[in-house]
mmCIF file of C-alpha atoms in Angstrom:
data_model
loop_
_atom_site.group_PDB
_atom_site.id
_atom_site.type_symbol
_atom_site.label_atom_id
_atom_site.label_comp_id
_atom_site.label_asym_id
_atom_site.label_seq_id
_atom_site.Cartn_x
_atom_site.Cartn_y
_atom_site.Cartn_z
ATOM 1 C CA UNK A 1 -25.037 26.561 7.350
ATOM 2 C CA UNK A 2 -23.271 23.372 7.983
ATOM 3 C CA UNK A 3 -19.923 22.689 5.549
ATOM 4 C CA UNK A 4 -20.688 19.389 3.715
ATOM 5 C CA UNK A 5 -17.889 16.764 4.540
ATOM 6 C CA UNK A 6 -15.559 16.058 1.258
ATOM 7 C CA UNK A 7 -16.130 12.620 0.236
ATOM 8 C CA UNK A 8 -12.501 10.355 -0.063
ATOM 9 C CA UNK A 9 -10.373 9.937 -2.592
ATOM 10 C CA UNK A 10 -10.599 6.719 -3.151
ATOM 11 C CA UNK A 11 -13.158 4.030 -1.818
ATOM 12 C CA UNK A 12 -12.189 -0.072 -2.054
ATOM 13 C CA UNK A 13 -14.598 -2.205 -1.110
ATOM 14 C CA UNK A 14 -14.729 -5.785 -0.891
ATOM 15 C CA UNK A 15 -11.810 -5.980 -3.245
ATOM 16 C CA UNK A 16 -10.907 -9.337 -4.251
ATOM 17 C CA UNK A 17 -8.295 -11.091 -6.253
ATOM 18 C CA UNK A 18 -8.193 -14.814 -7.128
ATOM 19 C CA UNK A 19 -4.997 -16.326 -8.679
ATOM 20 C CA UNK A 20 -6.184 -19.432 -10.535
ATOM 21 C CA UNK A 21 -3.929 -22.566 -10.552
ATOM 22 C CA UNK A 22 -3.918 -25.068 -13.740
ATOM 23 C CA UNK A 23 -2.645 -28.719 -13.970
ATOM 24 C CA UNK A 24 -2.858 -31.714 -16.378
ATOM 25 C CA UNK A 25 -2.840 -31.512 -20.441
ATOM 26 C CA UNK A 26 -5.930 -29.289 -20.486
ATOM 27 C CA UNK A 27 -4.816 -27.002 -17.686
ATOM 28 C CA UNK A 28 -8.102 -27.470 -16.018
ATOM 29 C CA UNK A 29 -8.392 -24.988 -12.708
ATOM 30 C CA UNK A 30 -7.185 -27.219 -9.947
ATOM 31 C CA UNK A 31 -7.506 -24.423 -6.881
ATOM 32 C CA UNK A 32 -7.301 -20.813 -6.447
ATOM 33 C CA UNK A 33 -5.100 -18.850 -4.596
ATOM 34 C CA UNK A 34 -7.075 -16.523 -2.456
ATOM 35 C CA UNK A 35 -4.665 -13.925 -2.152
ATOM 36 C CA UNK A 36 -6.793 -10.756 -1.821
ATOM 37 C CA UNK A 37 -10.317 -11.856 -0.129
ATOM 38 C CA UNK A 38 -12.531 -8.658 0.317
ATOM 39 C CA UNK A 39 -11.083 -6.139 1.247
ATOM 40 C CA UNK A 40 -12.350 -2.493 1.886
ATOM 41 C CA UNK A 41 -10.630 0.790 2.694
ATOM 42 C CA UNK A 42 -10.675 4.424 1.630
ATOM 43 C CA UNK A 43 -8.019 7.185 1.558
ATOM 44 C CA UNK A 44 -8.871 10.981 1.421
ATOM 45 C CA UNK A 45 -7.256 14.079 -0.378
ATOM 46 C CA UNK A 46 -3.736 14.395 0.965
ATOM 47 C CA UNK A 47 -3.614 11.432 3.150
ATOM 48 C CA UNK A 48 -1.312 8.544 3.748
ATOM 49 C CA UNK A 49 -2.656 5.072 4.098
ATOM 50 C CA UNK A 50 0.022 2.409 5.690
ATOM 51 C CA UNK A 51 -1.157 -1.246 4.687
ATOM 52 C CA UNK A 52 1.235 -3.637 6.601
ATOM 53 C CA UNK A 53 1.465 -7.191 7.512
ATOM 54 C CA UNK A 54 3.415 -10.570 6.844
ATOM 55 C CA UNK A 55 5.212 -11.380 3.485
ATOM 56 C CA UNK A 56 2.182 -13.116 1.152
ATOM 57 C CA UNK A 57 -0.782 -11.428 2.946
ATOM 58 C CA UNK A 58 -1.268 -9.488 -0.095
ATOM 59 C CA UNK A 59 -0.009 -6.290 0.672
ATOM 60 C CA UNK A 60 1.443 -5.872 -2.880
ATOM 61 C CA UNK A 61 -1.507 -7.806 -4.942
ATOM 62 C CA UNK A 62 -4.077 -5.292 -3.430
ATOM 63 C CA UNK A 63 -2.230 -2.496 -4.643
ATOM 64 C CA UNK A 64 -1.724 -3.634 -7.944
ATOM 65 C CA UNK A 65 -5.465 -4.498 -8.102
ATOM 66 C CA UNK A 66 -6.609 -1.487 -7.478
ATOM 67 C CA UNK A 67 -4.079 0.219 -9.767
ATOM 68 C CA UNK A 68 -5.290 -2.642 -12.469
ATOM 69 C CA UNK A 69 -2.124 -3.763 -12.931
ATOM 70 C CA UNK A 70 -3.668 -6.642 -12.713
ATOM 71 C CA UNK A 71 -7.437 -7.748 -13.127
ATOM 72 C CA UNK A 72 -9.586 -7.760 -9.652
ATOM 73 C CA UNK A 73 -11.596 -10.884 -9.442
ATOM 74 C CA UNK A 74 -14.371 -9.026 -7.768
ATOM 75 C CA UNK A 75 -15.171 -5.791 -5.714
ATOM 76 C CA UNK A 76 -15.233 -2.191 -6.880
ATOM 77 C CA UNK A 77 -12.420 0.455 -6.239
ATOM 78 C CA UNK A 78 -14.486 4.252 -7.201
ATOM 79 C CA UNK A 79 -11.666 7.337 -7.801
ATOM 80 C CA UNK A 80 -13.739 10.429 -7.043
ATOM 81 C CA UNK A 81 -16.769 8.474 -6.937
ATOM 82 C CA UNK A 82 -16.485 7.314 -10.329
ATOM 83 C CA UNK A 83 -16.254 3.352 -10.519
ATOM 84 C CA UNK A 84 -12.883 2.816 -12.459
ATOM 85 C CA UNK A 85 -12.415 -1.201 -11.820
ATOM 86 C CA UNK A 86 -14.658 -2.796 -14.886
ATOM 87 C CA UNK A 87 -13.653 0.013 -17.308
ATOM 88 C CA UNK A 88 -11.562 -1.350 -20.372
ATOM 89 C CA UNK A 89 -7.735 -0.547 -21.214
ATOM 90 C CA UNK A 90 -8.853 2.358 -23.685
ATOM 91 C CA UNK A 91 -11.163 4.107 -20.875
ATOM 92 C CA UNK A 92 -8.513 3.213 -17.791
ATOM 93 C CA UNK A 93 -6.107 5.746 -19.790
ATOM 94 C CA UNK A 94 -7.250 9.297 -18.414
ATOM 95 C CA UNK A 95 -7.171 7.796 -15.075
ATOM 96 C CA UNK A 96 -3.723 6.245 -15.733
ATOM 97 C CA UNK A 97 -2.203 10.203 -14.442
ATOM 98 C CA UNK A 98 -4.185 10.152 -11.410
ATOM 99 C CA UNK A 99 -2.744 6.663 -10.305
ATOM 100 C CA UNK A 100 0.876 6.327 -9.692
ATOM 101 C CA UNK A 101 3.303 3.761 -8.742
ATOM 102 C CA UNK A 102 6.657 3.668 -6.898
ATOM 103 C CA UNK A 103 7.881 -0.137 -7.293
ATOM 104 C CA UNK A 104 10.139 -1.626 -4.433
ATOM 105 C CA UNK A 105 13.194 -2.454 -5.668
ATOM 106 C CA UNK A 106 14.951 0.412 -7.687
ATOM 107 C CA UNK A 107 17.063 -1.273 -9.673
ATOM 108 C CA UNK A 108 15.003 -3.049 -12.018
ATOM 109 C CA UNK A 109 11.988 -0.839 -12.078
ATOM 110 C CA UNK A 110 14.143 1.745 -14.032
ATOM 111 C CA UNK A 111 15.006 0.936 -18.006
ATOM 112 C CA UNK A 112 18.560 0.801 -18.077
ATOM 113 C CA UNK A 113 18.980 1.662 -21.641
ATOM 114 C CA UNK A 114 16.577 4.960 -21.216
ATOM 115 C CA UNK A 115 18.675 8.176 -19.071
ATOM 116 C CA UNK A 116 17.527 9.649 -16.387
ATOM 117 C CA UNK A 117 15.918 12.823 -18.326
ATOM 118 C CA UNK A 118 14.112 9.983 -20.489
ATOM 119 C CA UNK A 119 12.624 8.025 -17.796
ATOM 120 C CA UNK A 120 10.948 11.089 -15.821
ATOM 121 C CA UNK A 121 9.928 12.597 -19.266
ATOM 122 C CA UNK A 122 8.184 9.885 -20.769
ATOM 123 C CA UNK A 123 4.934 10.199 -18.474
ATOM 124 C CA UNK A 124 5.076 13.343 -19.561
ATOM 125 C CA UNK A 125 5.031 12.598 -23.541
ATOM 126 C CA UNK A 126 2.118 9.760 -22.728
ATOM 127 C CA UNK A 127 0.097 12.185 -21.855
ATOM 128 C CA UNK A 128 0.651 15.106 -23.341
ATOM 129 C CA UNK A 129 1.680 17.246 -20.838
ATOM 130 C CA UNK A 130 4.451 19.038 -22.122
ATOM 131 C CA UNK A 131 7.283 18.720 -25.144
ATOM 132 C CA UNK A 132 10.452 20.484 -26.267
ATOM 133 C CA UNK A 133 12.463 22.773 -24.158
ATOM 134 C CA UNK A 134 9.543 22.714 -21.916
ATOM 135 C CA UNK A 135 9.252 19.186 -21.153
ATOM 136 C CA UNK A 136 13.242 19.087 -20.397
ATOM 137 C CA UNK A 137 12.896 22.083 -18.084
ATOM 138 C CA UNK A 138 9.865 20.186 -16.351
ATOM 139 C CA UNK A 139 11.958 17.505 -15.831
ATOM 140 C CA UNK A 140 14.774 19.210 -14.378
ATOM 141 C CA UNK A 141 11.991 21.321 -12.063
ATOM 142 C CA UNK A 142 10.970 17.504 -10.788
ATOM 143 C CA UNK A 143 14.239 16.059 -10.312
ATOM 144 C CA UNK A 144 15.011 19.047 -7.839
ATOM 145 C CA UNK A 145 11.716 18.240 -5.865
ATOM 146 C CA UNK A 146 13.459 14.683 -5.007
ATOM 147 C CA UNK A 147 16.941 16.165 -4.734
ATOM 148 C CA UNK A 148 18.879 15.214 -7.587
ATOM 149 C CA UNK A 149 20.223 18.297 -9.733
ATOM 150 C CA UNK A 150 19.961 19.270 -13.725
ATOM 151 C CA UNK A 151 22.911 17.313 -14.854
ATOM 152 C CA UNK A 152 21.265 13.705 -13.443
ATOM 153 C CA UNK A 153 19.197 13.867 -16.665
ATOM 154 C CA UNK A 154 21.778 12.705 -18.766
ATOM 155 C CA UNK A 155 23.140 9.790 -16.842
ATOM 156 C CA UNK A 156 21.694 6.494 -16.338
ATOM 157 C CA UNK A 157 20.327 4.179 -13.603
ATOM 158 C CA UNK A 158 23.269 2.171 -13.238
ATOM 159 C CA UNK A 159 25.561 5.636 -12.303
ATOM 160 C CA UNK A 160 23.308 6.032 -8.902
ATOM 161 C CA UNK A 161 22.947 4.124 -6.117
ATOM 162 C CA UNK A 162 19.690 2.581 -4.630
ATOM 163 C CA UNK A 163 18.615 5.867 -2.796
ATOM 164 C CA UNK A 164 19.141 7.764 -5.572
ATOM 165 C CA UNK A 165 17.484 5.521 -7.946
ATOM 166 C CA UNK A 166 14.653 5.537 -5.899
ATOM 167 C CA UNK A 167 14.372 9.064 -5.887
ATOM 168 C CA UNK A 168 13.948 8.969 -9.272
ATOM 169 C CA UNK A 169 11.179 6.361 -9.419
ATOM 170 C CA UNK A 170 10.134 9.160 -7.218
ATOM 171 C CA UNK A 171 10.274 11.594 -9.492
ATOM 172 C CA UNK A 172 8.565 9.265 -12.975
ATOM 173 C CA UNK A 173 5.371 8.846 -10.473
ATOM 174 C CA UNK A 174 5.259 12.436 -9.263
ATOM 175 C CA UNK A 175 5.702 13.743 -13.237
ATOM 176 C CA UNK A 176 2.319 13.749 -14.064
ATOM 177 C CA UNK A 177 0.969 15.700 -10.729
ATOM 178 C CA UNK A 178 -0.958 12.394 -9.715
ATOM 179 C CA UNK A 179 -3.482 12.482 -6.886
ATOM 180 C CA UNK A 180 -2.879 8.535 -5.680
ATOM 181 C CA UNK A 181 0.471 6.646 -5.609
ATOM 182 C CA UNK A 182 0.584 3.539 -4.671
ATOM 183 C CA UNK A 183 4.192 3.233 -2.195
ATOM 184 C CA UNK A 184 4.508 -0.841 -2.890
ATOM 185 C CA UNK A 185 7.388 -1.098 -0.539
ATOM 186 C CA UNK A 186 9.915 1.728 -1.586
ATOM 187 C CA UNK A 187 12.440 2.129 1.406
ATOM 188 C CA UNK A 188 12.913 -2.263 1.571
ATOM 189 C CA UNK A 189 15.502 -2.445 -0.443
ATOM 190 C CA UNK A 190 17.598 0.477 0.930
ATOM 191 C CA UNK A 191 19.628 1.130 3.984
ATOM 192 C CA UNK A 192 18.319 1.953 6.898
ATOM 193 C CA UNK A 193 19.760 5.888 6.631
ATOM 194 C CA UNK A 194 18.542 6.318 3.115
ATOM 195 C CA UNK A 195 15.152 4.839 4.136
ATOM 196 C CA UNK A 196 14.746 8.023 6.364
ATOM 197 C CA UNK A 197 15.458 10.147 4.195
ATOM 198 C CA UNK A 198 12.915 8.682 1.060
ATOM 199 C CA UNK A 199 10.163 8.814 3.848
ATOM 200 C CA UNK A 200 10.802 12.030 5.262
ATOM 201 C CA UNK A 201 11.019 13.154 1.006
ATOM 202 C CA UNK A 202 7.819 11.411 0.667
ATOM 203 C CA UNK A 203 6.278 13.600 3.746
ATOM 204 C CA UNK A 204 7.691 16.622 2.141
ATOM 205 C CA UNK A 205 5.926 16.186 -1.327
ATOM 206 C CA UNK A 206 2.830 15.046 0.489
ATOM 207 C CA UNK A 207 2.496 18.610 2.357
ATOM 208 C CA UNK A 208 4.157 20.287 -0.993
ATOM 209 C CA UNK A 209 1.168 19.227 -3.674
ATOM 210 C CA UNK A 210 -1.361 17.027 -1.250
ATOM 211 C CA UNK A 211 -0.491 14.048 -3.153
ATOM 212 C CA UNK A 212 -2.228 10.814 -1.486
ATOM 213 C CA UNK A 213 -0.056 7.296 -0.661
ATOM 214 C CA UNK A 214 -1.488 4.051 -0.090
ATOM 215 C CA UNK A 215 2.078 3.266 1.975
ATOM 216 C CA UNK A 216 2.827 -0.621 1.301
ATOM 217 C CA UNK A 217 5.032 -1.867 4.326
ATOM 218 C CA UNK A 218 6.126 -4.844 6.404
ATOM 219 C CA UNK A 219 8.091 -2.171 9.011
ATOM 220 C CA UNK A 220 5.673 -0.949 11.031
ATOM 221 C CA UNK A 221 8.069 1.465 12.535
ATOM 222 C CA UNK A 222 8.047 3.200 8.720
ATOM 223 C CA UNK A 223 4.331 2.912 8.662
ATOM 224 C CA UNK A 224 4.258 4.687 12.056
ATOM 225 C CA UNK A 225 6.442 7.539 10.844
ATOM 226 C CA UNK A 226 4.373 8.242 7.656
ATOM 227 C CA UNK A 227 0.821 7.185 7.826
ATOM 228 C CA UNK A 228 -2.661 9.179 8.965
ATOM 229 C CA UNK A 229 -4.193 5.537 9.824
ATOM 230 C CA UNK A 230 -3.360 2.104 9.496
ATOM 231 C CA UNK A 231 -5.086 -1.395 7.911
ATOM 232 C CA UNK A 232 -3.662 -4.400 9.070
ATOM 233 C CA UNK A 233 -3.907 -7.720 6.709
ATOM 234 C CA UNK A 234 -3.572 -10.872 7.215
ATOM 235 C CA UNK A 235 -3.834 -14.099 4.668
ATOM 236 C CA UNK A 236 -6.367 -11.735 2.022
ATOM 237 C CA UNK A 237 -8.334 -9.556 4.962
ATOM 238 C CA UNK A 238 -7.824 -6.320 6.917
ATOM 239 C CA UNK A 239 -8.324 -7.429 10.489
ATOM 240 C CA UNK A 240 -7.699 -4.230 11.438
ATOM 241 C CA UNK A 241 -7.808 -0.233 10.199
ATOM 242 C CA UNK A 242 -8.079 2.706 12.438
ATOM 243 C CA UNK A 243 -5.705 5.939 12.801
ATOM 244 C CA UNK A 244 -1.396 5.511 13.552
ATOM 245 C CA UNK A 245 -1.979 6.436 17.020
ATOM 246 C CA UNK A 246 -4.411 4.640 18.065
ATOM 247 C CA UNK A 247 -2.964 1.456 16.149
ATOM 248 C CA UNK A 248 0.632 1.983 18.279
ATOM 249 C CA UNK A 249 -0.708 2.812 21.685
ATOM 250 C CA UNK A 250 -4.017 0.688 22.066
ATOM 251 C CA UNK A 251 -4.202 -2.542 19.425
ATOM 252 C CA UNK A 252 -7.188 -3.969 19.717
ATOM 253 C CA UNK A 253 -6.454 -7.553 17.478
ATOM 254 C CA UNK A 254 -4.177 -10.244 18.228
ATOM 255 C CA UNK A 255 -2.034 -10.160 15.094
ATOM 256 C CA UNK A 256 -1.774 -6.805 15.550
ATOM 257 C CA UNK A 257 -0.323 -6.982 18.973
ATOM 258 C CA UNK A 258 1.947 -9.652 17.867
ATOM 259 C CA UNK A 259 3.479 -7.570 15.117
ATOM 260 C CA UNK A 260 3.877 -4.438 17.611
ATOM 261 C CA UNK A 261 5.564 -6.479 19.879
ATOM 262 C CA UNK A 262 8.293 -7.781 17.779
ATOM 263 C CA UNK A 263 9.099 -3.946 16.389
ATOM 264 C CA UNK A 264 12.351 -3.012 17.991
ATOM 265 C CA UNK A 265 12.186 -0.218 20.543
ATOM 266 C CA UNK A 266 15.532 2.475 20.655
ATOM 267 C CA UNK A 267 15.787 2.200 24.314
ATOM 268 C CA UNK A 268 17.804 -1.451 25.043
ATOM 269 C CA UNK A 269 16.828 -1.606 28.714
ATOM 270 C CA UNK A 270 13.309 -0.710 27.732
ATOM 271 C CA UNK A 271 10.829 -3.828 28.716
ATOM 272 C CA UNK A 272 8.366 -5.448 26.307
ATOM 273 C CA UNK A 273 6.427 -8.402 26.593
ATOM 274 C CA UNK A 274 6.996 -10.461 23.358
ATOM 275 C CA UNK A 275 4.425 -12.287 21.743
ATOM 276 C CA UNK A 276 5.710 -15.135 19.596
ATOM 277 C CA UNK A 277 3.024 -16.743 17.550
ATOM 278 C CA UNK A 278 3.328 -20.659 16.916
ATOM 279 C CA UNK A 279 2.566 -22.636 13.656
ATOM 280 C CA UNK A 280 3.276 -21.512 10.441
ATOM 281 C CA UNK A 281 0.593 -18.908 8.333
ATOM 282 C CA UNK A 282 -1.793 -21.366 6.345
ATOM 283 C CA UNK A 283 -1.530 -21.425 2.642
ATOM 284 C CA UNK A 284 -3.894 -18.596 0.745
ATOM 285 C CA UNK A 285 -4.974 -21.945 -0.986
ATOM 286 C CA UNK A 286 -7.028 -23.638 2.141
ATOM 287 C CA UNK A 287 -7.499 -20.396 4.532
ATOM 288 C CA UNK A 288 -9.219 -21.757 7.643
ATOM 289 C CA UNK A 289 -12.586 -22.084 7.996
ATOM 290 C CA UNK A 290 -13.781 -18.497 10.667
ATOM 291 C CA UNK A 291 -11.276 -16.464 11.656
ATOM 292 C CA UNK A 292 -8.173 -16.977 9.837
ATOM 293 C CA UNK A 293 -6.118 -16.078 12.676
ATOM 294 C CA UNK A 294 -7.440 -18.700 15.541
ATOM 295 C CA UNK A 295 -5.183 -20.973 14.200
ATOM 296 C CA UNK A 296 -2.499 -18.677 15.878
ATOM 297 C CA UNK A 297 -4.282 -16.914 18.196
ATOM 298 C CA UNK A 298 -3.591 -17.665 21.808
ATOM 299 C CA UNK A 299 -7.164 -16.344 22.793
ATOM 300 C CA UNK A 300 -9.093 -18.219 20.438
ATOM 301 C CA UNK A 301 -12.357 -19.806 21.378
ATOM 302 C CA UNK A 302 -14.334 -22.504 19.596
ATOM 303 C CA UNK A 303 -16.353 -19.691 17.844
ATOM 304 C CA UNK A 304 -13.555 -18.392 16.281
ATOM 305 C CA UNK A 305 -13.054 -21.681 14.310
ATOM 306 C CA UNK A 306 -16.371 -21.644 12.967
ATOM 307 C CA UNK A 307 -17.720 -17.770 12.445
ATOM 308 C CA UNK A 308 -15.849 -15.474 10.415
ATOM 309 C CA UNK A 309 -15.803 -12.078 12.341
ATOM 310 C CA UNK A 310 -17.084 -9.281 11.057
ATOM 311 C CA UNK A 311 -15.042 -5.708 10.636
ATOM 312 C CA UNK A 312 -16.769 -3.576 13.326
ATOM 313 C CA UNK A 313 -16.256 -0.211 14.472
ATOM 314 C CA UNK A 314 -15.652 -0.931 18.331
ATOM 315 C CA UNK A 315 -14.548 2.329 19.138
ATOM 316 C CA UNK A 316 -14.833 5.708 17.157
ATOM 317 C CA UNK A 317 -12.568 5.257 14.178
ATOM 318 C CA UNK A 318 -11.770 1.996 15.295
ATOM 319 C CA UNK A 319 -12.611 -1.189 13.183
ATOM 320 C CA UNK A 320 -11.455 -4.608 14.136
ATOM 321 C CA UNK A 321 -12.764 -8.049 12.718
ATOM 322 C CA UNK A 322 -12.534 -10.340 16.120
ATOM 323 C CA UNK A 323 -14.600 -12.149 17.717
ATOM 324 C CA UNK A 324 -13.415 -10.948 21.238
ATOM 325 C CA UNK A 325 -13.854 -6.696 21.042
ATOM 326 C CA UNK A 326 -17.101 -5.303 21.654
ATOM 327 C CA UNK A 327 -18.048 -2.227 20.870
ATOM 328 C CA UNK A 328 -17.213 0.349 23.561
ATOM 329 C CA UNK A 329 -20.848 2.011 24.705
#
């Protein structure tokens, strides 16, 4: 008898999210900012989703959309195949624990005025998971999992430094034994020694309790240390998703390449042929009319200014929205 395949996590598709823009003494809508412009993905039980590309690509905005942080403008995002993106405040709330958030910078995503105990506990007393002397020695049992010991819980942000404090934004998203967190950038802010170790403490949780991360990076040498596959975006789209090593070793879209090449490489007499795009990225206001790369692209062809590609699967695994992969036969 053949084992039916476990269907994903979560499924996003054709996201979008529309930032309108007001002027005048009746703030009538002047434009929209297209910042998130149908986007698709899915992550499975336990995995580890990098979404990379340039600052303003919307990264950041497709993770909060999803999350509802902020309204989506249109698309559906399904958690266990139940549709969670038109439900209201009061019904979002029992799916509020299964979606978690670690913000980027770890000094303001922290109350100041609430300790450490306080901060990881307070998921906890929103939903109901524990209270008393159990709660507290919950709370202690999580701050361990991140590294920090028992006596953290009575100090406050401002006594730790940004690795630590991160560890404990760590800790408030991992509190409630979520199934999703959205990573929006965690190791950014941090040296480049602490970054290792959040990521490799972000592995170790993931293989501890099969927590999922939709990883939100601009270093695609993080991404490549923590992800299962990759989706690469670009002014509102994924031009690109398939698995890390395929992604490194055989790119198959122009931005992509261009973002590979400019990652540095350990070895200083190794050789790499840059790629250094020209022209600026257009405004999410006007995107260009096809692809919104040609204006960049070095191989673009007259089609490419007129036809939006399509995201294909050119090779098994593999999708790409260009113009110039076919699929392998």
């Amino acid at each position: 008898m053949m084992q039916q395949e476990k269907s994903p996590l979560l499924v996003v598709d054709n996201l979008k999210k529309h930032f309108v823009i007001r002027q005048g003494l009746f703030s009538s809508v002047s434009a929209h900012v297209y910042a998130v412009d149908g986007v698709s993905f899915h992550i499975n039980e336990g995995e580890t989703l990098g979404l990379v590309g340039e600052s303003g690509c919307g990264k950041s905005t497709t993770g909060k959309a999803l999350l509802k942080l902020i309204e989506p403008t249109a698309g559906t995002v399904k958690l266990r195949g139940e549709r969670i993106d038109n439900l209201s405040p009061s019904r979002m709330r029992p799916y509020r624990r299964q979606l978690q958030v670690v913000f980027q910078d770890p000094y303001s995503s922290l109350n100041p005025r609430l300790s450490v105990g306080e901060i990881v506990a307070e998921p906890m007393v929103n939903f109901g998971v524990a209270r008393g002397a159990e709660l507290k020695e919950r709370v202690a049992t999580v701050l361990a999992k991140v590294g920090l010991r028992a006596e953290a819980m009575a100090r406050y942000p401002h006594e730790f430094s940004g690795g630590q404090r991160q560890r404990i934004g760590i800790a408030r998203a991992l509190a409630v034994n979520p199934s999703l967190i959205v990573c929006d950038e965690p190791v950014s802010a941090l040296d480049v020694s602490v970054q290792a170790q959040v990521v490799n403490l972000l592995r170790d949780l993931q293989q501890e309790f099969g927590v999922s991360y939709l990883f939100v990076a601009h270093d695609l040498a993080v991404v490549e240390h923590i992800s299962h596959r990759v989706a690469v975006m670009y002014l509102g789209k994924i031009v690109e998703l398939t698995d890390r090593t395929s992604l490194f070793t055989t790119p198959l879209h122009p931005y992509t390449e261009a973002l590979l090449s400019a990652v540095p490489l350990p070895d200083p007499d190794a050789e790499r042929k840059r790629i250094v795009l020209t022209g600026d990225v257009p405004s999410p206001i006007n995107p260009p009319s096809g692809c919104r790369f040609h204006t960049r692209c070095p191989y673009a062809e007259p089609r490419c200014r007129i036809e939006e590609p399509a995201m294909r699967e050119v090779r098994p695994g593999h999708h790409v929205a260009c113009h110039l992969r076919e699929p392998v036969e």
